[in-house]
PDB file of C-alpha atoms in Angstrom:
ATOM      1  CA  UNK A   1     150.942  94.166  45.309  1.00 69.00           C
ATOM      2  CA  UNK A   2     148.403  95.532  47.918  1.00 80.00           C
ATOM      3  CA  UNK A   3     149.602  94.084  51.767  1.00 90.00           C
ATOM      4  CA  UNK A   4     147.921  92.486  54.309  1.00 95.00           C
ATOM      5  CA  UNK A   5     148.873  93.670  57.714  1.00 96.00           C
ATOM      6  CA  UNK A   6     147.918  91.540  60.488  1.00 96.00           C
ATOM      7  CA  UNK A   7     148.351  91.584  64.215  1.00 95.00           C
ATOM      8  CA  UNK A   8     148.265  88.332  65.463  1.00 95.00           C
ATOM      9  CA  UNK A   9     147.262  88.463  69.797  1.00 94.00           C
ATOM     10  CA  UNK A  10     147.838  85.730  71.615  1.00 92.00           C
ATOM     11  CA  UNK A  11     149.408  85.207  75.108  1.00 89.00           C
ATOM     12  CA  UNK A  12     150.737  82.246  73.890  1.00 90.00           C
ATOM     13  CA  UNK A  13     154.209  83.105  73.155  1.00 87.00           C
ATOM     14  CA  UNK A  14     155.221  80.197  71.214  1.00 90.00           C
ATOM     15  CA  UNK A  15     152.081  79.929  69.612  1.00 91.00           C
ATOM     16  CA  UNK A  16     151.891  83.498  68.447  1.00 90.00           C
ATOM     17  CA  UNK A  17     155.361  83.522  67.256  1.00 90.00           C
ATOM     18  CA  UNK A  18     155.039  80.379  65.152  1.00 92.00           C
ATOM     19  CA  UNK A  19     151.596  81.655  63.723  1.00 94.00           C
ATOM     20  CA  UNK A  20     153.649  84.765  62.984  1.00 93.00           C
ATOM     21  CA  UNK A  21     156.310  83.308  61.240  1.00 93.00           C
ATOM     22  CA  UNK A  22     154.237  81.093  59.253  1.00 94.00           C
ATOM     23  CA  UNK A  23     152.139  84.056  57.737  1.00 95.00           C
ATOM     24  CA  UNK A  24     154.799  86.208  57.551  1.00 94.00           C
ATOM     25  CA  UNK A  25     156.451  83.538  54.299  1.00 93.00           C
ATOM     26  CA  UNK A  26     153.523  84.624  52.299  1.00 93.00           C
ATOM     27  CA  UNK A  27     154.183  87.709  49.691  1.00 93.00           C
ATOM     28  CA  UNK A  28     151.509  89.595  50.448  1.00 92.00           C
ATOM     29  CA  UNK A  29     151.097  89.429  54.105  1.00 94.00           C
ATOM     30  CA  UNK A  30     153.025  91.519  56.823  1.00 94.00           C
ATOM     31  CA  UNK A  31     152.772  90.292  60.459  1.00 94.00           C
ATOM     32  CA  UNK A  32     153.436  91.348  64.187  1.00 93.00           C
ATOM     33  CA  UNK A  33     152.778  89.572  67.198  1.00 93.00           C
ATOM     34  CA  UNK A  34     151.330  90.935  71.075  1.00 91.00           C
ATOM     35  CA  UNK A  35     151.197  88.971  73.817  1.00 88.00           C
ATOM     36  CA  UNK A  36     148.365  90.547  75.512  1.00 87.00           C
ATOM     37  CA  UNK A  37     145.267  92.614  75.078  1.00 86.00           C
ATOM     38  CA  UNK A  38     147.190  96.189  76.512  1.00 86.00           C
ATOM     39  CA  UNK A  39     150.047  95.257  73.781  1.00 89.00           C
ATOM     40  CA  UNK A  40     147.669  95.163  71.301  1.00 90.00           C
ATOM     41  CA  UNK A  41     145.997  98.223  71.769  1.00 88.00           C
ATOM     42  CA  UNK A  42     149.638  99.761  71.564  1.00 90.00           C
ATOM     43  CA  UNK A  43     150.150  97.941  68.394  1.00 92.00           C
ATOM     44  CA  UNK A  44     147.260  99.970  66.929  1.00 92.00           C
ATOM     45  CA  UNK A  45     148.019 103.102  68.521  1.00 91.00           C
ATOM     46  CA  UNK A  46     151.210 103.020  67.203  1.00 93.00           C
ATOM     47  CA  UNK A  47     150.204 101.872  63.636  1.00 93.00           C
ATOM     48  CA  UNK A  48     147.364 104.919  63.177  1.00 91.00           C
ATOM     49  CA  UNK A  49     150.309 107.589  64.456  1.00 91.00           C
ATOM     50  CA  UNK A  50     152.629 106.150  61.952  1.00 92.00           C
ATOM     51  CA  UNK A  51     149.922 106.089  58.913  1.00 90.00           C
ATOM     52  CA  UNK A  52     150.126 102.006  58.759  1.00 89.00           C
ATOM     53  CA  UNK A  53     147.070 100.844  60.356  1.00 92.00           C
ATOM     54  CA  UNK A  54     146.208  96.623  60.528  1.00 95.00           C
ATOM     55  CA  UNK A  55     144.198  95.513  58.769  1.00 96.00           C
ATOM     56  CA  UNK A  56     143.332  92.007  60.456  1.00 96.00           C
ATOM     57  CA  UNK A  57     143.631  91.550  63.620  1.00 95.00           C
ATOM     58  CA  UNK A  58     143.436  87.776  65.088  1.00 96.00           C
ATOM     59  CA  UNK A  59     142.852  86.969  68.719  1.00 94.00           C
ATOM     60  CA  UNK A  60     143.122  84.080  71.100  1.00 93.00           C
ATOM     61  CA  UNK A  61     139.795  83.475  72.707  1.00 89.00           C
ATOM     62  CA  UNK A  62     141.255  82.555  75.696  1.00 85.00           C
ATOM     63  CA  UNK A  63     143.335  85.709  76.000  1.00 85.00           C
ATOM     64  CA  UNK A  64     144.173  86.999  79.541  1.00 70.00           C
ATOM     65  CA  UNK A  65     141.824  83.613  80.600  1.00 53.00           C
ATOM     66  CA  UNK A  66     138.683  82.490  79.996  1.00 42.00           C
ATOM     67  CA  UNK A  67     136.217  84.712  82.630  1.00 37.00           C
ATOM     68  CA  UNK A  68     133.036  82.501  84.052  1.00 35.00           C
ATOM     69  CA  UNK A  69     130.335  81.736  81.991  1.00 38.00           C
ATOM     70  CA  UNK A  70     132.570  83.466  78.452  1.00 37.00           C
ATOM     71  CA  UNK A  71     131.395  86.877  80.415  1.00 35.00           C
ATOM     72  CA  UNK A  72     133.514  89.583  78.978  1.00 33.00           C
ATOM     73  CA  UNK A  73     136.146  90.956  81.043  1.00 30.00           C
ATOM     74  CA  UNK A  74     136.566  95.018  81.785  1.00 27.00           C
ATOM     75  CA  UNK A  75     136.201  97.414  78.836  1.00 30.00           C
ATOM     76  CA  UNK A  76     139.517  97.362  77.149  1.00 30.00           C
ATOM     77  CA  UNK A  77     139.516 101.269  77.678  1.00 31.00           C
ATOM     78  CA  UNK A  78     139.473 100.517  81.439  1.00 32.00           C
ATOM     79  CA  UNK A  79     142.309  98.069  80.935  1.00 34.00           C
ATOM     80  CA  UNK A  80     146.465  98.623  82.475  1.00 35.00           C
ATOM     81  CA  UNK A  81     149.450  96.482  81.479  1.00 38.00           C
ATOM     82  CA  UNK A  82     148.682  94.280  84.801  1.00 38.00           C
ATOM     83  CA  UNK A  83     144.695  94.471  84.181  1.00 41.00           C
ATOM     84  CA  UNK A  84     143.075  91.335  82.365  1.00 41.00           C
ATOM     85  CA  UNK A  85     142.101  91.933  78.912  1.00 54.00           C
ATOM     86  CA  UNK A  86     139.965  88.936  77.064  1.00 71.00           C
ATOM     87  CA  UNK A  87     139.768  87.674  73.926  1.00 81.00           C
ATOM     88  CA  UNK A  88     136.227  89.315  73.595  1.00 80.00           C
ATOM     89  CA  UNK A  89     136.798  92.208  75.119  1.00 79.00           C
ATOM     90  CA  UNK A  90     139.361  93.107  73.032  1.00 85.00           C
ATOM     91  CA  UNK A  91     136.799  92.494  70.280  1.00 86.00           C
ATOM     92  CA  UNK A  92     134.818  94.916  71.442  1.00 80.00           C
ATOM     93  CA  UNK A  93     137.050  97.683  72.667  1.00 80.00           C
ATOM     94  CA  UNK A  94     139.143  97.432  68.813  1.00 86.00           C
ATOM     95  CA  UNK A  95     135.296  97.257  66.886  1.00 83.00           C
ATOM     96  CA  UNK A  96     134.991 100.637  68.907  1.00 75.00           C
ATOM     97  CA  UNK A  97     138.187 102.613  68.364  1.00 80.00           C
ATOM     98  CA  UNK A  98     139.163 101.455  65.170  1.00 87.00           C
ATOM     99  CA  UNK A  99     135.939  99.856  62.902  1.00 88.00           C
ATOM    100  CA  UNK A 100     137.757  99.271  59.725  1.00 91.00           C
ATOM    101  CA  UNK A 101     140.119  96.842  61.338  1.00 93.00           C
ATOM    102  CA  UNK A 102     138.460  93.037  60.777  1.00 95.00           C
ATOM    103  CA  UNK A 103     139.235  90.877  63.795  1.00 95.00           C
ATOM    104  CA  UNK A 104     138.554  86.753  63.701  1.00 95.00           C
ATOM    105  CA  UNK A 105     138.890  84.664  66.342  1.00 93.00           C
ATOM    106  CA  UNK A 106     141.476  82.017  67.009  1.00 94.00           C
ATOM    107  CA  UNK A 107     139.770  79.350  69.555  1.00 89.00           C
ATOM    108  CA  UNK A 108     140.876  75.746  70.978  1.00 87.00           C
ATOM    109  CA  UNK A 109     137.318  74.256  70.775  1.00 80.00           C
ATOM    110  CA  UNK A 110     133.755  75.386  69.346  1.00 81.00           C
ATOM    111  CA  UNK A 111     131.763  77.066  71.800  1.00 81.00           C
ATOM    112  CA  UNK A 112     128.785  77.947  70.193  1.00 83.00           C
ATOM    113  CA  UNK A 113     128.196  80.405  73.410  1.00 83.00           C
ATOM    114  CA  UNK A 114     131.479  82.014  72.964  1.00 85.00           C
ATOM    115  CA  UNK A 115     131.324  82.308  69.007  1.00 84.00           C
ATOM    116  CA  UNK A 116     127.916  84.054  69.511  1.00 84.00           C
ATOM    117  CA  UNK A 117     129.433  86.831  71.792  1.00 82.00           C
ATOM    118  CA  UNK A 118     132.323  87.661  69.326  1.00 84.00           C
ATOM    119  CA  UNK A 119     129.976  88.217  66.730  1.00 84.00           C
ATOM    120  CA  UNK A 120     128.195  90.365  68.727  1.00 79.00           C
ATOM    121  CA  UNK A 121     131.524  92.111  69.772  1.00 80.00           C
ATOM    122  CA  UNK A 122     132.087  92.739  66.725  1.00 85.00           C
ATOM    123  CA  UNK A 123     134.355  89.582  65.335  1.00 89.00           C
ATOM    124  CA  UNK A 124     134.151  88.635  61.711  1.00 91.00           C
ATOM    125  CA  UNK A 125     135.107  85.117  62.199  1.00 90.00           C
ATOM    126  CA  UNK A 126     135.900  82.444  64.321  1.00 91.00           C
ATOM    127  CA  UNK A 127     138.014  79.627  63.229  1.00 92.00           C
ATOM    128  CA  UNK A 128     139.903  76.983  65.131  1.00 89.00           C
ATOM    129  CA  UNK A 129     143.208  77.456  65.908  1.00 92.00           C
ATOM    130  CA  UNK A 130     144.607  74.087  64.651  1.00 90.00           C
ATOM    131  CA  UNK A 131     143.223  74.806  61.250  1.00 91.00           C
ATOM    132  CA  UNK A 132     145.535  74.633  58.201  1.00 93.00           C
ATOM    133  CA  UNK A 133     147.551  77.510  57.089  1.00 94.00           C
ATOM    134  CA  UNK A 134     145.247  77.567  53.335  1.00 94.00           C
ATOM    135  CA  UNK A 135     142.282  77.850  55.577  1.00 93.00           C
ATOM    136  CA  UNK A 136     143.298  80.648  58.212  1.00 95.00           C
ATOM    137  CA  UNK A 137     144.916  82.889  55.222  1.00 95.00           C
ATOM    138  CA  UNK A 138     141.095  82.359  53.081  1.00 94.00           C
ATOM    139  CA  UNK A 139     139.540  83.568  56.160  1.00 94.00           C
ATOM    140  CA  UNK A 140     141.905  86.644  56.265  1.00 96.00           C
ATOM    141  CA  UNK A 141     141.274  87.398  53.226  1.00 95.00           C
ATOM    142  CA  UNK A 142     137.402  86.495  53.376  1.00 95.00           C
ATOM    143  CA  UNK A 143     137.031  89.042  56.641  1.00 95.00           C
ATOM    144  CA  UNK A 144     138.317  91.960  54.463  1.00 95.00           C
ATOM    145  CA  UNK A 145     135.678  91.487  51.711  1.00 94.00           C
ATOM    146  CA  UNK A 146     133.106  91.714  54.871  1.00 92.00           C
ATOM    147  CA  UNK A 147     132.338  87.985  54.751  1.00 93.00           C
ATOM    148  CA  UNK A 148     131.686  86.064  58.165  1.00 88.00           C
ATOM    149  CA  UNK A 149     133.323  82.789  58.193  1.00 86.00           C
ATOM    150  CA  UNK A 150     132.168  80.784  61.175  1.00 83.00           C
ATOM    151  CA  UNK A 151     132.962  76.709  61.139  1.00 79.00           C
ATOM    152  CA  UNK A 152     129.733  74.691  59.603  1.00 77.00           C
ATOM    153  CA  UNK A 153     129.457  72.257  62.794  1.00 74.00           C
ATOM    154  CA  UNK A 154     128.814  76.148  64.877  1.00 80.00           C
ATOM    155  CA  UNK A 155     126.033  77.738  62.599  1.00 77.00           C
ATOM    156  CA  UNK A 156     122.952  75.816  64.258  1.00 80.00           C
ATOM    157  CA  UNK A 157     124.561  76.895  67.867  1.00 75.00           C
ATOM    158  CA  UNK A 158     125.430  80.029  66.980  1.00 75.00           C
ATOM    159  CA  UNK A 159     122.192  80.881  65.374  1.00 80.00           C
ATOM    160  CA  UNK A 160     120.415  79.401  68.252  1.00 81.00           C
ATOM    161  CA  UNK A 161     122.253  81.942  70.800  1.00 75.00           C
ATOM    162  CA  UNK A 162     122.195  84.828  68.388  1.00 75.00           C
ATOM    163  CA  UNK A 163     118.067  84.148  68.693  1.00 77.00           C
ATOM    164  CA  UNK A 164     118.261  83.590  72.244  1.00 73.00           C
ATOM    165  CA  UNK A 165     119.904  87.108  73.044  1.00 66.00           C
ATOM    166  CA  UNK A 166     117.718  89.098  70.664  1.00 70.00           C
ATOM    167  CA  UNK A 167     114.931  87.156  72.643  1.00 70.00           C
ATOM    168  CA  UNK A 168     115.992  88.763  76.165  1.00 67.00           C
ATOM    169  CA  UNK A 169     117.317  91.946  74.658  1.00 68.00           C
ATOM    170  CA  UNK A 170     113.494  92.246  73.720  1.00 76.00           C
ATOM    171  CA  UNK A 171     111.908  91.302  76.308  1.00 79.00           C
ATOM    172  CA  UNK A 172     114.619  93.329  78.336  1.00 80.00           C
ATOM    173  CA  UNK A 173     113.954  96.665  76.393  1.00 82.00           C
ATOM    174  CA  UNK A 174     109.773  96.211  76.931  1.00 83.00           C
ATOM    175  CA  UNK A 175     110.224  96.286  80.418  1.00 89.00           C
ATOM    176  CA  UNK A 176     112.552  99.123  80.615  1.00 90.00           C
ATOM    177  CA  UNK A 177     110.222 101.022  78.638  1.00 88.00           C
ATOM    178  CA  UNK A 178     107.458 100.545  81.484  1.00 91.00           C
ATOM    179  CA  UNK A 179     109.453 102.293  83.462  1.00 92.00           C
ATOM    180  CA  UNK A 180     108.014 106.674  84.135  1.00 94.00           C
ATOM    181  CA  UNK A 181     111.095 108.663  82.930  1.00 92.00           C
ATOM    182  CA  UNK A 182     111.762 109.622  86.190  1.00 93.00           C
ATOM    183  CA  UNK A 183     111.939 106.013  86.893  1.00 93.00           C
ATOM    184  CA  UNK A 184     114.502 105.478  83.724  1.00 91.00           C
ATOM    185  CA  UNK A 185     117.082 108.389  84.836  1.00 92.00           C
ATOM    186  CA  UNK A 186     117.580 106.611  87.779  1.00 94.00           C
ATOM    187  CA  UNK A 187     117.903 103.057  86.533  1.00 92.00           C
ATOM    188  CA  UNK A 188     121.094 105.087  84.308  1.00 90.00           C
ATOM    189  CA  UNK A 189     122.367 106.387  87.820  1.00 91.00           C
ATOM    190  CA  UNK A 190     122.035 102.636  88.466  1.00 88.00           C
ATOM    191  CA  UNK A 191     124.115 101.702  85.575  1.00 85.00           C
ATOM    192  CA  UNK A 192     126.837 104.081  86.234  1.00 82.00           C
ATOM    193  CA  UNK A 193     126.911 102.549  89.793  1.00 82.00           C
ATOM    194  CA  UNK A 194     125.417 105.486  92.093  1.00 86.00           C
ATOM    195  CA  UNK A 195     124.170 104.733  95.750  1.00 86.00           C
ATOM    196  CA  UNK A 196     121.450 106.484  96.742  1.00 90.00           C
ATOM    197  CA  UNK A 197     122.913 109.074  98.419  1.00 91.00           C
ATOM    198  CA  UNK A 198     124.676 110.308  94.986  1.00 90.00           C
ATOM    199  CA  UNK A 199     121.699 109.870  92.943  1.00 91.00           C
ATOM    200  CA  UNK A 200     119.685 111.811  95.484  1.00 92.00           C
ATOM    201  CA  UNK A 201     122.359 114.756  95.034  1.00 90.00           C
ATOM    202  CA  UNK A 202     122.626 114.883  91.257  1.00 88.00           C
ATOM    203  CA  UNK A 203     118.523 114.641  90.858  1.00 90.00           C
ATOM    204  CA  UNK A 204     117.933 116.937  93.817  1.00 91.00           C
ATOM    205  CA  UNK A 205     115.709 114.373  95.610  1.00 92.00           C
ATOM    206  CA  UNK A 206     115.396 113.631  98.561  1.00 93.00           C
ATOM    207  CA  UNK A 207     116.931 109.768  99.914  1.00 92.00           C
ATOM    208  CA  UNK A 208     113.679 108.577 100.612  1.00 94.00           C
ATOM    209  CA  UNK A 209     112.603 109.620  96.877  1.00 94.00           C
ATOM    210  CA  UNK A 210     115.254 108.093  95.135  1.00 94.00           C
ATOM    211  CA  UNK A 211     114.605 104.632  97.776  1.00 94.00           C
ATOM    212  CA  UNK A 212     111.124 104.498  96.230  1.00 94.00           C
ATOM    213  CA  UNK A 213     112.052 105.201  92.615  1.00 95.00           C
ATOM    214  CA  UNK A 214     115.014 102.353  93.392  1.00 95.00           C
ATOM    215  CA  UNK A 215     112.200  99.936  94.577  1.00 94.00           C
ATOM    216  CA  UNK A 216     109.882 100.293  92.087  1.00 94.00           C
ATOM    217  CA  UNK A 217     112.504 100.232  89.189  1.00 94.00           C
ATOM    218  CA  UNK A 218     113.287  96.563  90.694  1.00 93.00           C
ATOM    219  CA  UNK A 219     109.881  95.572  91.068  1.00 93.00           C
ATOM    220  CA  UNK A 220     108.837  96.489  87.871  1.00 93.00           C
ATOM    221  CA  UNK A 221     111.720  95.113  86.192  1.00 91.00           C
ATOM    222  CA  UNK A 222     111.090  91.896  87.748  1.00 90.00           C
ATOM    223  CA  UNK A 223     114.397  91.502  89.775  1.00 88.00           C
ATOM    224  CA  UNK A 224     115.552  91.556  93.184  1.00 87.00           C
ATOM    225  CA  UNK A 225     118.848  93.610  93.389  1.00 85.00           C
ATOM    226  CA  UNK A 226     120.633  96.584  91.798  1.00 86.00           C
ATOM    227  CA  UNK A 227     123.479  93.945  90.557  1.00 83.00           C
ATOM    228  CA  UNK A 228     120.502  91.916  88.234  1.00 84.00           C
ATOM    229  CA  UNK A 229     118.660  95.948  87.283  1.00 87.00           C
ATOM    230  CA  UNK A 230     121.689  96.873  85.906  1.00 85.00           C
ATOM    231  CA  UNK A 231     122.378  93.680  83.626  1.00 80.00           C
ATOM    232  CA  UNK A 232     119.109  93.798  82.248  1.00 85.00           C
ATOM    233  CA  UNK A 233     119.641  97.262  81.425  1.00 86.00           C
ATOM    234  CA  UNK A 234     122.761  96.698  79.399  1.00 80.00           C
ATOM    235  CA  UNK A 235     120.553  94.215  77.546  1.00 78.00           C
ATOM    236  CA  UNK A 236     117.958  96.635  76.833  1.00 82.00           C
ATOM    237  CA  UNK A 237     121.036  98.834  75.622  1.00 79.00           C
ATOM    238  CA  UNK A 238     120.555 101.442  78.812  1.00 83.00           C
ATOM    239  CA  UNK A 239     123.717 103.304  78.899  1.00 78.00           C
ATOM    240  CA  UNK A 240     124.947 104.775  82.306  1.00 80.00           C
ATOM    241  CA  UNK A 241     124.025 108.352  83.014  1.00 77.00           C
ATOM    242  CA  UNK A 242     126.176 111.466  81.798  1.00 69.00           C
ATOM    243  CA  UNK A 243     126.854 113.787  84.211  1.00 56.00           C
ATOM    244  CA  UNK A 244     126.592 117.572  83.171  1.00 52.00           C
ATOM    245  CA  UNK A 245     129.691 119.760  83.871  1.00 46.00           C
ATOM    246  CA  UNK A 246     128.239 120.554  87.273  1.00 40.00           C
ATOM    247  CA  UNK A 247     128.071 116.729  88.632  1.00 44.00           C
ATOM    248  CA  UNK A 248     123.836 117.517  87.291  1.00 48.00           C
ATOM    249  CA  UNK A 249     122.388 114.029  85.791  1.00 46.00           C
ATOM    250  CA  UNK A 250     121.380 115.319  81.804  1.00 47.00           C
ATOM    251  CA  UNK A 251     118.379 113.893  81.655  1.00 46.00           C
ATOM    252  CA  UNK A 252     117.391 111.516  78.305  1.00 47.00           C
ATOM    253  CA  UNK A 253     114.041 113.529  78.188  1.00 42.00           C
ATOM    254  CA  UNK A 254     112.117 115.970  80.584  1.00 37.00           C
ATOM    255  CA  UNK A 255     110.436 114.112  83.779  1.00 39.00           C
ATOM    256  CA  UNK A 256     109.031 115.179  86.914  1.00 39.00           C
ATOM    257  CA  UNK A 257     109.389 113.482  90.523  1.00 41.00           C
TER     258      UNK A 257
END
């Protein structure tokens, strides 16, 4: 009989446990529990160095606390034992290190918002977490056959948002690319949160340079501060720069000043 293993995360402790438990009485299905997003990521770690890797993993939205606005929380990379770790984050940072691992989404209400940014993280499913034991296990086993099981009453929502984001991700990525590439390596500076002054030293510009590339990156973008450049960036999917082995900015293409 071929196993399930599934790492149930949830910060819940008497939740998690009970889940658990309840999963763990069916034949086929091994379970563990961790009570927060750096316990999980140990959980895997572990389970690769001892050759038994999870195959489902199923997290509490709400994990570590629900950030403003469903914003995701630091990278889970980033993350320490004290460091907040959320529900989507996690998503993310697991999607990342380990893509063969299925993750759904345990959640106390639909959030149409919230189901759409798991999906984009990287989530398989989203299902409520006072749904019946039959249900939760035919999701389980739905995820692993690469199905997406969201509930019916979320599809119009989540569709809606899923349109919504490719919307500004396009209209994000058409301004960047009216940006000079001069103008583009140092909206990546941006994103990997250089002042001036450092971008100035790793382009070998001057201050004043760099002040009137910075100006007309906002003004062409359309936004008023580095904070709102940089967001739109990571819409447009601009990574942060990548500093050569001498602290020297590798550039994405050749550009002048």
């Amino acid at each position: 009989m071929v196993r399930i293993r599934v790492l149930v995360v949830d910060d819940h402790r008497i939740f998690a446990e009970s889940l658990a438990a309840a999963l763990a009485a069916e034949p086929d299905v091994d379970v563990s529990a961790a009570g927060s997003g750096p316990a999980a990521l140990r959980c895997l770690e572990r389970a690769v160095a001892e050759g038994r890797r999870y195959d489902v993993l199923l997290v509490d939205a709400d994990l570590g606390g629900q950030l403003p606005g469903g914003r995701a929380a630091v990278p889970v990379q980033e993350a320490n034992e004290e460091g907040l770790v959320d529900g989507i984050s996690l998503v993310a940072g697991v999607r990342s290190a380990q893509p063969a691992v299925r993750i759904v989404v345990l959640a106390e209400r639909d959030d149409p918002r919230r189901a759409a940014l798991a999906l984009q993280a990287g989530a398989s499913g989203w299902v409520a977490k006072d749904c019946s034991l039959s249900r939760l296990l035919n999701v389980i086993r739905g995820v692993l056959r690469d199905e997406t099981h969201l509930p019916p009453a979320l599809l119009t929502g989540v569709l809606r948002e899923l349109t919504a984001a490719r919307k500004h991700r396009t209209e994000s990525e058409r301004l960047v690319e009216s940006l000079t590439p001069r103008e583009r390596e140092v909206l990546r500076c941006m994103v990997a949160g250089l002042g001036r002054k450092a971008v100035a030293e790793r382009l070998f510009l001057s201050p004043h340079t760099v002040r009137t590339h910075m100006q007309n990156v906002l003004g062409k973008l359309g936004v008023h501060s580095t904070l709102a450049a940089v967001a739109l960036a990571r819409r447009a999917g601009v990574g942060p720069a990548d500093l050569g082995p001498a602290g020297r900015i590798m550039p994405e293409e050749s550009s002048s000043a």
